[in-house]
Amino acid sequence: MKKLLGKAVLSAVLVSALPQVAQARVLNPSPAQTQPPASTFEAGHLPFSITLRDELEVNLDTFAVFAHPGETIRIRSDKALSWVEGDTSRPAATELDWTAPATPGLTQVRLEDENGHAMQLNLLVMHAHTPEDGEAINGYRLGNYPAEPYLGHANYRAPENFLEVSDGMADLAVSPHFRLGQFLCKQPTDGAPYLVLSERLLVKLEGILEAANERGWRADTFTVMSGYRTPAYNAGLGNGRHSRHIYGGAADIFIDSDGDGVMDDLNGDGVHDRQDAAALFDLVDSLSHNSPAFTPLIGGLGEYAPTSNHGPFVHVDERGWRARWGRS
């Protein structure tokens, strides 16, 4: 185990989640979180991009889009792309709108340019569930969302659709370096768990991961210590009722290339402590100042020291305005 300042600790993923995994389904970390990194990092960028709902630009070779039943998603490309869905295809076009079926599930599409470059779109149709439908969805407890959005912000409205993560879905790629199962709430369940997950968060995490590798911190993914949380689970942790975690817009992350459950020695001082979280914090903060691509993804950033329950980590979210905490 890595040398930690003060005493040895295990990540909350290992300490808090292990007793729950025995009771729950689809809660094991995906292989992407535990395998050692490959020799080189591939960012997964394409020579074209698409814009989703007129607001989020994506140029990644794999991406998940979350839709409510019957929703028409406006998709625009900066070059003509062919739409390939199973044995059917559409002629190349820059307008690629898709209407979700009424039945929840997964539709997989390839967008291909004339040179054979392709984007895999995993189009996920969620289950409708409003607060008026109760605290649970198909037996999975959600709890209560705040009745009013925080300070009136639209992205703090209670979700009205949730994705069912059935058997085998946890390993579904939602971006080049992240799997759906990495963002599941650690709440135990006897049935299929549900979640919401922000597409903006996925783009932001991919950008941070690329920057981390450019810094020399070799990793194929982040360990996501906490992703989506149900309001019930979040309340049990004593966290704020407006946490971005309950909206699927936050992730508590660290780099763990050797898979021992603790942040790597990022600053190279021979110990694994808060200074390693500080190094990752500084990297993310620098992106918000120096990378125009991060301007639409602005959000919260927090630095956390190790405790007896977890190692050092960093909180990242996409709330829409700058917020910083955790610095003494």
XYZ file of N, CA and C in Angstrom, residues 26 30-32 62-66 105-108 120-125 163-184 195 197 202:
132
model
N -24.766 -4.690 -9.904
C -24.152 -3.802 -10.884
C -23.377 -2.678 -10.209
N -15.941 -0.729 -12.888
C -15.679 -1.277 -14.214
C -14.198 -1.580 -14.355
N -13.829 -2.503 -15.252
C -12.414 -2.821 -15.436
C -11.566 -1.609 -15.754
N -12.161 -0.576 -16.373
C -11.386 0.610 -16.730
C -10.814 1.301 -15.508
N -16.377 8.347 -28.786
C -17.450 7.621 -28.107
C -18.167 8.603 -27.192
N -19.505 8.589 -27.214
C -20.224 9.494 -26.327
C -21.641 8.985 -26.098
N -22.117 9.218 -24.866
C -23.485 8.848 -24.499
C -24.370 10.081 -24.477
N -25.567 9.922 -24.993
C -26.577 10.977 -24.975
C -27.778 10.434 -24.217
N -28.269 11.211 -23.254
C -29.368 10.782 -22.403
C -30.637 11.526 -22.809
N -34.379 2.406 -23.280
C -33.409 1.435 -23.762
C -32.238 2.114 -24.440
N -31.446 1.316 -25.148
C -30.217 1.775 -25.781
C -30.316 1.650 -27.295
N -29.973 2.720 -27.999
C -29.803 2.709 -29.449
C -28.367 3.105 -29.741
N -27.669 2.306 -30.540
C -26.270 2.587 -30.861
C -26.153 2.993 -32.324
N -18.990 6.813 -32.106
C -19.995 5.899 -31.584
C -20.896 6.670 -30.624
N -22.169 6.788 -30.975
C -23.136 7.420 -30.094
C -23.967 6.341 -29.405
N -23.940 6.355 -28.088
C -24.802 5.474 -27.296
C -25.973 6.310 -26.808
N -27.099 6.151 -27.483
C -28.291 6.955 -27.219
C -29.163 6.222 -26.215
N -29.286 6.798 -25.029
C -29.928 6.127 -23.903
C -31.254 6.794 -23.573
N -32.337 6.042 -23.666
C -33.658 6.556 -23.338
C -33.981 6.172 -21.900
N -32.182 6.923 -15.730
C -31.737 5.786 -16.536
C -31.651 4.537 -15.680
N -32.279 3.479 -16.134
C -32.149 2.175 -15.475
C -30.854 1.515 -15.943
N -29.998 1.151 -14.976
C -28.730 0.493 -15.296
C -28.923 -0.997 -15.033
N -29.434 -1.686 -16.026
C -29.736 -3.111 -15.890
C -28.461 -3.928 -16.035
N -28.578 -5.248 -15.840
C -27.416 -6.129 -15.909
C -26.653 -5.920 -17.219
N -25.323 -5.731 -17.094
C -24.470 -5.565 -18.249
C -24.300 -4.136 -18.705
N -25.169 -3.236 -18.242
C -25.094 -1.848 -18.682
C -23.961 -1.074 -18.013
N -23.482 -1.549 -16.862
C -22.458 -0.805 -16.130
C -21.185 -0.626 -16.953
N -20.899 -1.547 -17.856
C -19.679 -1.476 -18.659
C -19.856 -0.661 -19.938
N -21.031 -0.086 -20.148
C -21.258 0.697 -21.360
C -20.396 1.957 -21.338
N -19.690 2.211 -22.435
C -18.866 3.408 -22.537
C -19.757 4.634 -22.695
N -19.531 5.642 -21.845
C -20.249 6.906 -21.972
C -19.358 7.989 -22.571
N -18.085 7.706 -22.681
C -17.091 8.561 -23.331
C -15.865 7.681 -23.535
N -14.803 8.179 -24.179
C -13.676 7.283 -24.475
C -13.045 6.621 -23.246
N -13.069 7.259 -22.080
C -12.333 6.745 -20.929
C -13.187 6.517 -19.687
N -14.514 6.568 -19.836
C -15.385 6.377 -18.682
C -16.523 5.424 -19.024
N -16.928 4.659 -18.017
C -18.011 3.692 -18.142
C -19.181 4.118 -17.253
N -20.369 3.720 -17.642
C -21.576 4.101 -16.921
C -21.500 3.702 -15.446
N -20.971 2.498 -15.184
C -20.934 1.995 -13.819
C -20.063 2.807 -12.880
N -19.144 3.605 -13.402
C -18.289 4.420 -12.543
C -19.075 5.509 -11.824
N -20.272 5.830 -12.323
C -21.036 6.951 -11.774
C -22.229 6.508 -10.940
N -22.400 5.204 -10.743
C -23.537 4.716 -9.974
C -23.442 5.130 -8.500
N -29.909 6.194 -12.363
C -29.099 7.399 -12.182
C -29.500 8.450 -13.191
N -27.068 11.491 -15.313
C -25.667 11.804 -15.557
C -25.580 12.921 -16.581
N -19.248 14.714 -18.487
C -18.412 13.760 -19.207
C -17.380 14.477 -20.075
